Structure formats: structure tokens, C-alpha cells
């Protein structure tokens, strides 16, 4: 995996004896490598689907909030020849920004701001989805009275005052915290990808075996 992307590679390499056997088989041998490539592609796709289903959800390594990571997970073949390399991971889309750090862990720091705005329960909707995908700016448009509440010895909060009914029937203000501001956030390693590959690798092996059987029958 690179610094930005999260990718797990599976390499299928033919040894010298296997290559000699393929040449000996003549016409059948010419069909072997394309068949392995097809099987690797199908196996990688099936493995990606299994990880998305089992590891990215309520009972998996990561909870689904926006669904972007799950939707971005793909399986494909990177190269062919005597060595076939299949890959399962995330290389495109908005999830590339956080796919790798959720796999290996690390520290997130703001790039173009003084602090990270971490959504609190009031800023999340059903299933943990953000009520304000645009962050504090979007929240400020909906709540013009939003302000920063500084706390001694604690990170500041972004809040707004909500008018609610009081005990005597009058209106009182209730403070609603939306975001906590932090200079950095430490993300634990979840190993959602490498762990998923280890748990569901039989999905890939079965695909190879199925293609081998089909090749021999054909």
C-alpha cells in the first residue's frame, strides 16, 4: 500500500517447471495464462465484494458512515504474464483520503485550518451519517448563532443556542454542541483490508480452482 492508497496485492507466479509444462501442452498451454488471469480478476472482485459486505458494516472492523469507502473498494488484475498480480483495495474516489489510515492507523492533522472539527452526536443523523457534510461552514449557515465555547483544560466546542420550552411554559435557550475542535486525532489501526483478505482469502482460492476445472473440462 502507498501512503495514500490502501491496496493488498496477491501474486500468482509460475515456477520454471510449470512454465515448461505449459509449453509442452501446446494449444492447451496457450489457454492457461489467460485462464489464470480471468480467474485472478474474478477472484479479486469476489474478494473485494466479500470484504465490503463483512468488514465494512455493523459487525465488521469499520462502521459505515457515508458508504464511500465500501463503494470504492475494487478488485482487479494489475499485470499479466508468467506472474499474475491481483489487487484488492481503494485507489480512486474520495475514500483514498482515509482508506490507508484506517488500515494502518496514524495521526490526522489539519492541512488548511487551525483545528479539526470532529462531529458530536448532535451533528450526526441516523446511522451516524453527518447532518452537515460541509462541516462547520454548513452548520453555521443553518445556525447563524453558532459560536465557539472555550473550556479550560479541554478542546473548544462549536455550539449553537436552541430555543426550547421551559418549565413554566416560557422559552429558554439550550446549548447544543455540534463539533469539538482538536489539533490532531489519533486513528487506531483497524486492518479492515489486510484482515479481510486473511479472513476471506478462500473466496479467491475457490475462483482459481473453478477456472482450473473449467479449463481442464474444456
JSON list of C-alpha atoms in Angstrom, two decimals:
[
{"chain": "A", "resi": 1, "resn": "UNK", "atom": "CA", "xyz": [0.00, 0.00, 0.00]},
{"chain": "A", "resi": 2, "resn": "UNK", "atom": "CA", "xyz": [1.17, 3.53, -0.69]},
{"chain": "A", "resi": 3, "resn": "UNK", "atom": "CA", "xyz": [0.91, 6.43, 1.71]},
{"chain": "A", "resi": 4, "resn": "UNK", "atom": "CA", "xyz": [-2.44, 7.49, 0.28]},
{"chain": "A", "resi": 5, "resn": "UNK", "atom": "CA", "xyz": [-3.98, 4.31, -1.08]},
{"chain": "A", "resi": 6, "resn": "UNK", "atom": "CA", "xyz": [-4.87, 1.07, 0.66]},
{"chain": "A", "resi": 7, "resn": "UNK", "atom": "CA", "xyz": [-4.18, -1.89, -1.61]},
{"chain": "A", "resi": 8, "resn": "UNK", "atom": "CA", "xyz": [-3.48, -5.54, -0.91]},
{"chain": "A", "resi": 9, "resn": "UNK", "atom": "CA", "xyz": [-1.68, -7.45, -3.69]},
{"chain": "A", "resi": 10, "resn": "UNK", "atom": "CA", "xyz": [-1.90, -11.15, -4.35]},
{"chain": "A", "resi": 11, "resn": "UNK", "atom": "CA", "xyz": [0.81, -12.58, -6.60]},
{"chain": "A", "resi": 12, "resn": "UNK", "atom": "CA", "xyz": [0.44, -15.79, -8.62]},
{"chain": "A", "resi": 13, "resn": "UNK", "atom": "CA", "xyz": [3.78, -16.82, -10.09]},
{"chain": "A", "resi": 14, "resn": "UNK", "atom": "CA", "xyz": [4.51, -19.86, -12.21]},
{"chain": "A", "resi": 15, "resn": "UNK", "atom": "CA", "xyz": [7.77, -21.62, -11.40]},
{"chain": "A", "resi": 16, "resn": "UNK", "atom": "CA", "xyz": [10.12, -22.96, -14.06]},
{"chain": "A", "resi": 17, "resn": "UNK", "atom": "CA", "xyz": [8.60, -26.45, -14.05]},
{"chain": "A", "resi": 18, "resn": "UNK", "atom": "CA", "xyz": [5.11, -25.03, -14.53]},
{"chain": "A", "resi": 19, "resn": "UNK", "atom": "CA", "xyz": [6.22, -22.87, -17.45]},
{"chain": "A", "resi": 20, "resn": "UNK", "atom": "CA", "xyz": [7.87, -25.86, -19.14]},
{"chain": "A", "resi": 21, "resn": "UNK", "atom": "CA", "xyz": [4.70, -27.90, -18.62]},
{"chain": "A", "resi": 22, "resn": "UNK", "atom": "CA", "xyz": [2.60, -25.14, -20.22]},
{"chain": "A", "resi": 23, "resn": "UNK", "atom": "CA", "xyz": [4.87, -25.12, -23.27]},
{"chain": "A", "resi": 24, "resn": "UNK", "atom": "CA", "xyz": [4.61, -28.92, -23.50]},
{"chain": "A", "resi": 25, "resn": "UNK", "atom": "CA", "xyz": [0.82, -28.74, -23.50]},
{"chain": "A", "resi": 26, "resn": "UNK", "atom": "CA", "xyz": [0.83, -26.78, -26.76]},
{"chain": "A", "resi": 27, "resn": "UNK", "atom": "CA", "xyz": [-2.63, -25.38, -27.57]},
{"chain": "A", "resi": 28, "resn": "UNK", "atom": "CA", "xyz": [-3.97, -26.06, -24.09]},
{"chain": "A", "resi": 29, "resn": "UNK", "atom": "CA", "xyz": [-0.94, -24.35, -22.60]},
{"chain": "A", "resi": 30, "resn": "UNK", "atom": "CA", "xyz": [-1.70, -21.16, -24.50]},
{"chain": "A", "resi": 31, "resn": "UNK", "atom": "CA", "xyz": [-5.04, -21.03, -22.71]},
{"chain": "A", "resi": 32, "resn": "UNK", "atom": "CA", "xyz": [-3.56, -21.44, -19.23]},
{"chain": "A", "resi": 33, "resn": "UNK", "atom": "CA", "xyz": [-2.28, -17.91, -18.58]},
{"chain": "A", "resi": 34, "resn": "UNK", "atom": "CA", "xyz": [-5.42, -16.16, -19.90]},
{"chain": "A", "resi": 35, "resn": "UNK", "atom": "CA", "xyz": [-7.47, -18.53, -17.75]},
{"chain": "A", "resi": 36, "resn": "UNK", "atom": "CA", "xyz": [-5.40, -17.71, -14.67]},
{"chain": "A", "resi": 37, "resn": "UNK", "atom": "CA", "xyz": [-5.77, -14.01, -15.43]},
{"chain": "A", "resi": 38, "resn": "UNK", "atom": "CA", "xyz": [-9.55, -14.34, -15.71]},
{"chain": "A", "resi": 39, "resn": "UNK", "atom": "CA", "xyz": [-9.66, -16.34, -12.51]},
{"chain": "A", "resi": 40, "resn": "UNK", "atom": "CA", "xyz": [-7.48, -13.80, -10.68]},
{"chain": "A", "resi": 41, "resn": "UNK", "atom": "CA", "xyz": [-9.70, -10.92, -11.84]},
{"chain": "A", "resi": 42, "resn": "UNK", "atom": "CA", "xyz": [-12.88, -12.74, -10.85]},
{"chain": "A", "resi": 43, "resn": "UNK", "atom": "CA", "xyz": [-11.36, -13.84, -7.54]},
{"chain": "A", "resi": 44, "resn": "UNK", "atom": "CA", "xyz": [-10.22, -10.30, -6.71]},
{"chain": "A", "resi": 45, "resn": "UNK", "atom": "CA", "xyz": [-13.67, -8.91, -7.50]},
{"chain": "A", "resi": 46, "resn": "UNK", "atom": "CA", "xyz": [-15.34, -11.55, -5.33]},
{"chain": "A", "resi": 47, "resn": "UNK", "atom": "CA", "xyz": [-12.88, -10.96, -2.50]},
{"chain": "A", "resi": 48, "resn": "UNK", "atom": "CA", "xyz": [-13.49, -7.20, -2.63]},
{"chain": "A", "resi": 49, "resn": "UNK", "atom": "CA", "xyz": [-17.23, -7.80, -2.51]},
{"chain": "A", "resi": 50, "resn": "UNK", "atom": "CA", "xyz": [-16.86, -10.12, 0.49]},
{"chain": "A", "resi": 51, "resn": "UNK", "atom": "CA", "xyz": [-14.72, -7.63, 2.42]},
{"chain": "A", "resi": 52, "resn": "UNK", "atom": "CA", "xyz": [-17.16, -4.82, 1.68]},
{"chain": "A", "resi": 53, "resn": "UNK", "atom": "CA", "xyz": [-20.02, -6.96, 2.93]},
{"chain": "A", "resi": 54, "resn": "UNK", "atom": "CA", "xyz": [-18.40, -8.47, 6.01]},
{"chain": "A", "resi": 55, "resn": "UNK", "atom": "CA", "xyz": [-15.74, -5.98, 7.18]},
{"chain": "A", "resi": 56, "resn": "UNK", "atom": "CA", "xyz": [-17.43, -2.64, 6.46]},
{"chain": "A", "resi": 57, "resn": "UNK", "atom": "CA", "xyz": [-20.63, -2.74, 8.46]},
{"chain": "A", "resi": 58, "resn": "UNK", "atom": "CA", "xyz": [-22.20, -3.09, 11.93]},
{"chain": "A", "resi": 59, "resn": "UNK", "atom": "CA", "xyz": [-20.26, -6.26, 12.80]},
{"chain": "A", "resi": 60, "resn": "UNK", "atom": "CA", "xyz": [-17.09, -5.52, 10.83]},
{"chain": "A", "resi": 61, "resn": "UNK", "atom": "CA", "xyz": [-13.77, -3.82, 11.50]},
{"chain": "A", "resi": 62, "resn": "UNK", "atom": "CA", "xyz": [-15.18, -0.43, 10.42]},
{"chain": "A", "resi": 63, "resn": "UNK", "atom": "CA", "xyz": [-18.62, 1.08, 10.83]},
{"chain": "A", "resi": 64, "resn": "UNK", "atom": "CA", "xyz": [-20.21, 2.53, 7.71]},
{"chain": "A", "resi": 65, "resn": "UNK", "atom": "CA", "xyz": [-20.97, 6.26, 7.96]},
{"chain": "A", "resi": 66, "resn": "UNK", "atom": "CA", "xyz": [-21.12, 7.63, 4.41]},
{"chain": "A", "resi": 67, "resn": "UNK", "atom": "CA", "xyz": [-20.59, 4.37, 2.48]},
{"chain": "A", "resi": 68, "resn": "UNK", "atom": "CA", "xyz": [-17.85, 5.96, 0.33]},
{"chain": "A", "resi": 69, "resn": "UNK", "atom": "CA", "xyz": [-15.15, 3.50, 1.41]},
{"chain": "A", "resi": 70, "resn": "UNK", "atom": "CA", "xyz": [-17.35, 0.48, 0.78]},
{"chain": "A", "resi": 71, "resn": "UNK", "atom": "CA", "xyz": [-18.40, 1.81, -2.62]},
{"chain": "A", "resi": 72, "resn": "UNK", "atom": "CA", "xyz": [-14.77, 2.50, -3.60]},
{"chain": "A", "resi": 73, "resn": "UNK", "atom": "CA", "xyz": [-13.41, -0.99, -2.82]},
{"chain": "A", "resi": 74, "resn": "UNK", "atom": "CA", "xyz": [-12.43, -2.82, -6.00]},
{"chain": "A", "resi": 75, "resn": "UNK", "atom": "CA", "xyz": [-10.64, -5.95, -7.15]},
{"chain": "A", "resi": 76, "resn": "UNK", "atom": "CA", "xyz": [-8.60, -6.07, -10.36]},
{"chain": "A", "resi": 77, "resn": "UNK", "atom": "CA", "xyz": [-5.58, -7.56, -12.12]},
{"chain": "A", "resi": 78, "resn": "UNK", "atom": "CA", "xyz": [-2.55, -5.26, -12.27]},
{"chain": "A", "resi": 79, "resn": "UNK", "atom": "CA", "xyz": [-0.23, -7.24, -14.57]},
{"chain": "A", "resi": 80, "resn": "UNK", "atom": "CA", "xyz": [-0.13, -10.49, -16.51]},
{"chain": "A", "resi": 81, "resn": "UNK", "atom": "CA", "xyz": [2.48, -12.87, -17.91]},
{"chain": "A", "resi": 82, "resn": "UNK", "atom": "CA", "xyz": [4.32, -15.59, -16.03]},
{"chain": "A", "resi": 83, "resn": "UNK", "atom": "CA", "xyz": [3.36, -13.58, -12.94]},
{"chain": "A", "resi": 84, "resn": "UNK", "atom": "CA", "xyz": [-0.24, -12.52, -12.39]},
{"chain": "A", "resi": 85, "resn": "UNK", "atom": "CA", "xyz": [-0.81, -9.83, -9.76]},
{"chain": "A", "resi": 86, "resn": "UNK", "atom": "CA", "xyz": [-4.30, -9.35, -8.43]},
{"chain": "A", "resi": 87, "resn": "UNK", "atom": "CA", "xyz": [-5.13, -6.39, -6.19]},
{"chain": "A", "resi": 88, "resn": "UNK", "atom": "CA", "xyz": [-7.92, -5.62, -3.77]},
{"chain": "A", "resi": 89, "resn": "UNK", "atom": "CA", "xyz": [-8.24, -2.13, -2.36]},
{"chain": "A", "resi": 90, "resn": "UNK", "atom": "CA", "xyz": [-9.06, 1.54, -2.88]},
{"chain": "A", "resi": 91, "resn": "UNK", "atom": "CA", "xyz": [-7.19, 3.61, -5.48]},
{"chain": "A", "resi": 92, "resn": "UNK", "atom": "CA", "xyz": [-9.89, 6.02, -6.72]},
{"chain": "A", "resi": 93, "resn": "UNK", "atom": "CA", "xyz": [-12.54, 8.26, -5.27]},
{"chain": "A", "resi": 94, "resn": "UNK", "atom": "CA", "xyz": [-12.86, 10.35, -2.10]},
{"chain": "A", "resi": 95, "resn": "UNK", "atom": "CA", "xyz": [-12.18, 7.33, 0.14]},
{"chain": "A", "resi": 96, "resn": "UNK", "atom": "CA", "xyz": [-8.49, 7.41, -0.88]},
{"chain": "A", "resi": 97, "resn": "UNK", "atom": "CA", "xyz": [-8.10, 10.22, 1.67]},
{"chain": "A", "resi": 98, "resn": "UNK", "atom": "CA", "xyz": [-8.71, 7.90, 4.61]},
{"chain": "A", "resi": 99, "resn": "UNK", "atom": "CA", "xyz": [-8.65, 4.27, 3.40]},
{"chain": "A", "resi": 100, "resn": "UNK", "atom": "CA", "xyz": [-5.00, 3.74, 4.28]},
{"chain": "A", "resi": 101, "resn": "UNK", "atom": "CA", "xyz": [-5.03, 5.40, 7.69]},
{"chain": "A", "resi": 102, "resn": "UNK", "atom": "CA", "xyz": [-7.98, 3.27, 8.81]},
{"chain": "A", "resi": 103, "resn": "UNK", "atom": "CA", "xyz": [-5.98, 0.22, 7.71]},
{"chain": "A", "resi": 104, "resn": "UNK", "atom": "CA", "xyz": [-2.65, 1.04, 9.37]},
{"chain": "A", "resi": 105, "resn": "UNK", "atom": "CA", "xyz": [-3.55, 3.77, 11.83]},
{"chain": "A", "resi": 106, "resn": "UNK", "atom": "CA", "xyz": [-1.87, 7.14, 12.26]},
{"chain": "A", "resi": 107, "resn": "UNK", "atom": "CA", "xyz": [-2.35, 10.76, 13.25]},
{"chain": "A", "resi": 108, "resn": "UNK", "atom": "CA", "xyz": [-4.57, 13.18, 11.32]},
{"chain": "A", "resi": 109, "resn": "UNK", "atom": "CA", "xyz": [-3.70, 16.88, 11.44]},
{"chain": "A", "resi": 110, "resn": "UNK", "atom": "CA", "xyz": [-5.42, 19.80, 9.72]},
{"chain": "A", "resi": 111, "resn": "UNK", "atom": "CA", "xyz": [-3.88, 20.99, 6.45]},
{"chain": "A", "resi": 112, "resn": "UNK", "atom": "CA", "xyz": [-5.59, 24.31, 5.80]},
{"chain": "A", "resi": 113, "resn": "UNK", "atom": "CA", "xyz": [-7.11, 25.07, 9.19]},
{"chain": "A", "resi": 114, "resn": "UNK", "atom": "CA", "xyz": [-6.04, 25.55, 12.79]},
{"chain": "A", "resi": 115, "resn": "UNK", "atom": "CA", "xyz": [-8.04, 22.58, 14.07]},
{"chain": "A", "resi": 116, "resn": "UNK", "atom": "CA", "xyz": [-10.03, 19.53, 13.05]},
{"chain": "A", "resi": 117, "resn": "UNK", "atom": "CA", "xyz": [-13.80, 19.77, 13.59]},
{"chain": "A", "resi": 118, "resn": "UNK", "atom": "CA", "xyz": [-14.97, 16.41, 14.94]},
{"chain": "A", "resi": 119, "resn": "UNK", "atom": "CA", "xyz": [-18.76, 15.94, 14.71]},
{"chain": "A", "resi": 120, "resn": "UNK", "atom": "CA", "xyz": [-20.54, 15.28, 18.01]},
{"chain": "A", "resi": 121, "resn": "UNK", "atom": "CA", "xyz": [-23.81, 13.28, 18.33]},
{"chain": "A", "resi": 122, "resn": "UNK", "atom": "CA", "xyz": [-25.97, 16.34, 17.58]},
{"chain": "A", "resi": 123, "resn": "UNK", "atom": "CA", "xyz": [-24.14, 16.73, 14.25]},
{"chain": "A", "resi": 124, "resn": "UNK", "atom": "CA", "xyz": [-24.91, 13.17, 13.20]},
{"chain": "A", "resi": 125, "resn": "UNK", "atom": "CA", "xyz": [-28.11, 11.68, 11.88]},
{"chain": "A", "resi": 126, "resn": "UNK", "atom": "CA", "xyz": [-29.43, 8.10, 11.61]},
{"chain": "A", "resi": 127, "resn": "UNK", "atom": "CA", "xyz": [-26.67, 5.54, 11.24]},
{"chain": "A", "resi": 128, "resn": "UNK", "atom": "CA", "xyz": [-24.06, 8.11, 12.22]},
{"chain": "A", "resi": 129, "resn": "UNK", "atom": "CA", "xyz": [-24.32, 9.98, 8.91]},
{"chain": "A", "resi": 130, "resn": "UNK", "atom": "CA", "xyz": [-23.22, 13.63, 9.15]},
{"chain": "A", "resi": 131, "resn": "UNK", "atom": "CA", "xyz": [-26.02, 16.19, 9.28]},
{"chain": "A", "resi": 132, "resn": "UNK", "atom": "CA", "xyz": [-23.57, 18.78, 7.95]},
{"chain": "A", "resi": 133, "resn": "UNK", "atom": "CA", "xyz": [-21.40, 17.17, 5.23]},
{"chain": "A", "resi": 134, "resn": "UNK", "atom": "CA", "xyz": [-19.85, 20.59, 4.61]},
{"chain": "A", "resi": 135, "resn": "UNK", "atom": "CA", "xyz": [-18.63, 20.76, 8.21]},
{"chain": "A", "resi": 136, "resn": "UNK", "atom": "CA", "xyz": [-18.81, 23.86, 10.43]},
{"chain": "A", "resi": 137, "resn": "UNK", "atom": "CA", "xyz": [-19.40, 26.21, 7.48]},
{"chain": "A", "resi": 138, "resn": "UNK", "atom": "CA", "xyz": [-22.57, 24.39, 6.52]},
{"chain": "A", "resi": 139, "resn": "UNK", "atom": "CA", "xyz": [-23.64, 24.23, 10.17]},
{"chain": "A", "resi": 140, "resn": "UNK", "atom": "CA", "xyz": [-23.06, 27.98, 10.54]},
{"chain": "A", "resi": 141, "resn": "UNK", "atom": "CA", "xyz": [-25.35, 28.68, 7.58]},
{"chain": "A", "resi": 142, "resn": "UNK", "atom": "CA", "xyz": [-28.12, 26.69, 9.26]},
{"chain": "A", "resi": 143, "resn": "UNK", "atom": "CA", "xyz": [-27.38, 28.08, 12.72]},
{"chain": "A", "resi": 144, "resn": "UNK", "atom": "CA", "xyz": [-26.27, 31.72, 12.37]},
{"chain": "A", "resi": 145, "resn": "UNK", "atom": "CA", "xyz": [-25.92, 31.99, 16.15]},
{"chain": "A", "resi": 146, "resn": "UNK", "atom": "CA", "xyz": [-23.26, 29.25, 16.30]},
{"chain": "A", "resi": 147, "resn": "UNK", "atom": "CA", "xyz": [-20.25, 30.23, 18.41]},
{"chain": "A", "resi": 148, "resn": "UNK", "atom": "CA", "xyz": [-17.06, 28.78, 19.91]},
{"chain": "A", "resi": 149, "resn": "UNK", "atom": "CA", "xyz": [-17.23, 27.74, 23.54]},
{"chain": "A", "resi": 150, "resn": "UNK", "atom": "CA", "xyz": [-13.79, 27.61, 25.16]},
{"chain": "A", "resi": 151, "resn": "UNK", "atom": "CA", "xyz": [-13.25, 25.14, 28.01]},
{"chain": "A", "resi": 152, "resn": "UNK", "atom": "CA", "xyz": [-10.39, 25.27, 30.47]},
{"chain": "A", "resi": 153, "resn": "UNK", "atom": "CA", "xyz": [-8.17, 22.23, 30.00]},
{"chain": "A", "resi": 154, "resn": "UNK", "atom": "CA", "xyz": [-10.41, 20.84, 27.25]},
{"chain": "A", "resi": 155, "resn": "UNK", "atom": "CA", "xyz": [-10.75, 21.33, 23.48]},
{"chain": "A", "resi": 156, "resn": "UNK", "atom": "CA", "xyz": [-13.16, 24.10, 22.45]},
{"chain": "A", "resi": 157, "resn": "UNK", "atom": "CA", "xyz": [-16.64, 23.33, 21.14]},
{"chain": "A", "resi": 158, "resn": "UNK", "atom": "CA", "xyz": [-18.70, 24.80, 18.33]},
{"chain": "A", "resi": 159, "resn": "UNK", "atom": "CA", "xyz": [-22.24, 25.23, 19.66]},
{"chain": "A", "resi": 160, "resn": "UNK", "atom": "CA", "xyz": [-25.50, 26.98, 18.94]},
{"chain": "A", "resi": 161, "resn": "UNK", "atom": "CA", "xyz": [-28.31, 28.08, 21.22]},
{"chain": "A", "resi": 162, "resn": "UNK", "atom": "CA", "xyz": [-31.61, 26.31, 20.67]},
{"chain": "A", "resi": 163, "resn": "UNK", "atom": "CA", "xyz": [-34.83, 27.82, 21.99]},
{"chain": "A", "resi": 164, "resn": "UNK", "atom": "CA", "xyz": [-36.90, 25.26, 23.91]},
{"chain": "A", "resi": 165, "resn": "UNK", "atom": "CA", "xyz": [-39.93, 25.35, 26.17]},
{"chain": "A", "resi": 166, "resn": "UNK", "atom": "CA", "xyz": [-39.16, 25.92, 29.83]},
{"chain": "A", "resi": 167, "resn": "UNK", "atom": "CA", "xyz": [-40.89, 24.51, 32.92]},
{"chain": "A", "resi": 168, "resn": "UNK", "atom": "CA", "xyz": [-43.21, 27.49, 33.26]},
{"chain": "A", "resi": 169, "resn": "UNK", "atom": "CA", "xyz": [-44.10, 27.41, 29.58]},
{"chain": "A", "resi": 170, "resn": "UNK", "atom": "CA", "xyz": [-41.64, 30.13, 28.63]},
{"chain": "A", "resi": 171, "resn": "UNK", "atom": "CA", "xyz": [-38.81, 29.87, 26.15]},
{"chain": "A", "resi": 172, "resn": "UNK", "atom": "CA", "xyz": [-35.27, 29.18, 27.32]},
{"chain": "A", "resi": 173, "resn": "UNK", "atom": "CA", "xyz": [-32.01, 28.58, 25.46]},
{"chain": "A", "resi": 174, "resn": "UNK", "atom": "CA", "xyz": [-30.44, 25.14, 25.36]},
{"chain": "A", "resi": 175, "resn": "UNK", "atom": "CA", "xyz": [-26.81, 24.83, 24.35]},
{"chain": "A", "resi": 176, "resn": "UNK", "atom": "CA", "xyz": [-26.29, 22.28, 21.55]},
{"chain": "A", "resi": 177, "resn": "UNK", "atom": "CA", "xyz": [-22.63, 21.30, 20.92]},
{"chain": "A", "resi": 178, "resn": "UNK", "atom": "CA", "xyz": [-22.04, 20.28, 17.29]},
{"chain": "A", "resi": 179, "resn": "UNK", "atom": "CA", "xyz": [-18.27, 19.93, 16.89]},
{"chain": "A", "resi": 180, "resn": "UNK", "atom": "CA", "xyz": [-15.23, 19.56, 19.11]},
{"chain": "A", "resi": 181, "resn": "UNK", "atom": "CA", "xyz": [-12.07, 21.24, 17.80]},
{"chain": "A", "resi": 182, "resn": "UNK", "atom": "CA", "xyz": [-8.82, 19.30, 18.05]},
{"chain": "A", "resi": 183, "resn": "UNK", "atom": "CA", "xyz": [-5.32, 19.96, 16.76]},
{"chain": "A", "resi": 184, "resn": "UNK", "atom": "CA", "xyz": [-4.88, 16.29, 15.89]},
{"chain": "A", "resi": 185, "resn": "UNK", "atom": "CA", "xyz": [-6.67, 12.96, 16.09]},
{"chain": "A", "resi": 186, "resn": "UNK", "atom": "CA", "xyz": [-5.02, 9.57, 16.53]},
{"chain": "A", "resi": 187, "resn": "UNK", "atom": "CA", "xyz": [-6.71, 6.88, 14.44]},
{"chain": "A", "resi": 188, "resn": "UNK", "atom": "CA", "xyz": [-6.16, 3.27, 15.59]},
{"chain": "A", "resi": 189, "resn": "UNK", "atom": "CA", "xyz": [-5.20, 0.61, 13.06]},
{"chain": "A", "resi": 190, "resn": "UNK", "atom": "CA", "xyz": [-8.29, -1.37, 12.10]},
{"chain": "A", "resi": 191, "resn": "UNK", "atom": "CA", "xyz": [-6.72, -3.68, 9.49]},
{"chain": "A", "resi": 192, "resn": "UNK", "atom": "CA", "xyz": [-10.06, -3.77, 7.69]},
{"chain": "A", "resi": 193, "resn": "UNK", "atom": "CA", "xyz": [-8.35, -4.67, 4.39]},
{"chain": "A", "resi": 194, "resn": "UNK", "atom": "CA", "xyz": [-5.47, -6.99, 5.32]},
{"chain": "A", "resi": 195, "resn": "UNK", "atom": "CA", "xyz": [-7.61, -8.65, 7.99]},
{"chain": "A", "resi": 196, "resn": "UNK", "atom": "CA", "xyz": [-10.44, -9.04, 5.49]},
{"chain": "A", "resi": 197, "resn": "UNK", "atom": "CA", "xyz": [-8.13, -10.64, 2.95]},
{"chain": "A", "resi": 198, "resn": "UNK", "atom": "CA", "xyz": [-6.89, -13.13, 5.53]},
{"chain": "A", "resi": 199, "resn": "UNK", "atom": "CA", "xyz": [-10.41, -13.99, 6.68]},
{"chain": "A", "resi": 200, "resn": "UNK", "atom": "CA", "xyz": [-11.94, -14.33, 3.22]},
{"chain": "A", "resi": 201, "resn": "UNK", "atom": "CA", "xyz": [-9.00, -15.48, 1.08]},
{"chain": "A", "resi": 202, "resn": "UNK", "atom": "CA", "xyz": [-10.79, -18.77, 0.36]},
{"chain": "A", "resi": 203, "resn": "UNK", "atom": "CA", "xyz": [-13.07, -16.73, -1.89]},
{"chain": "A", "resi": 204, "resn": "UNK", "atom": "CA", "xyz": [-10.05, -16.03, -4.11]},
{"chain": "A", "resi": 205, "resn": "UNK", "atom": "CA", "xyz": [-8.75, -19.61, -3.99]},
{"chain": "A", "resi": 206, "resn": "UNK", "atom": "CA", "xyz": [-12.14, -21.06, -4.97]},
{"chain": "A", "resi": 207, "resn": "UNK", "atom": "CA", "xyz": [-12.27, -18.78, -8.03]},
{"chain": "A", "resi": 208, "resn": "UNK", "atom": "CA", "xyz": [-8.87, -20.06, -9.19]},
{"chain": "A", "resi": 209, "resn": "UNK", "atom": "CA", "xyz": [-9.95, -23.66, -8.66]},
{"chain": "A", "resi": 210, "resn": "UNK", "atom": "CA", "xyz": [-13.19, -23.13, -10.58]},
{"chain": "A", "resi": 211, "resn": "UNK", "atom": "CA", "xyz": [-11.32, -21.69, -13.56]},
{"chain": "A", "resi": 212, "resn": "UNK", "atom": "CA", "xyz": [-8.82, -24.55, -13.47]},
{"chain": "A", "resi": 213, "resn": "UNK", "atom": "CA", "xyz": [-11.63, -27.10, -13.51]},
{"chain": "A", "resi": 214, "resn": "UNK", "atom": "CA", "xyz": [-13.40, -25.33, -16.39]},
{"chain": "A", "resi": 215, "resn": "UNK", "atom": "CA", "xyz": [-10.13, -25.21, -18.35]},
{"chain": "A", "resi": 216, "resn": "UNK", "atom": "CA", "xyz": [-9.46, -28.94, -17.97]},
{"chain": "A", "resi": 217, "resn": "UNK", "atom": "CA", "xyz": [-13.04, -29.81, -18.94]},
{"chain": "A", "resi": 218, "resn": "UNK", "atom": "CA", "xyz": [-12.87, -27.58, -21.99]}
]
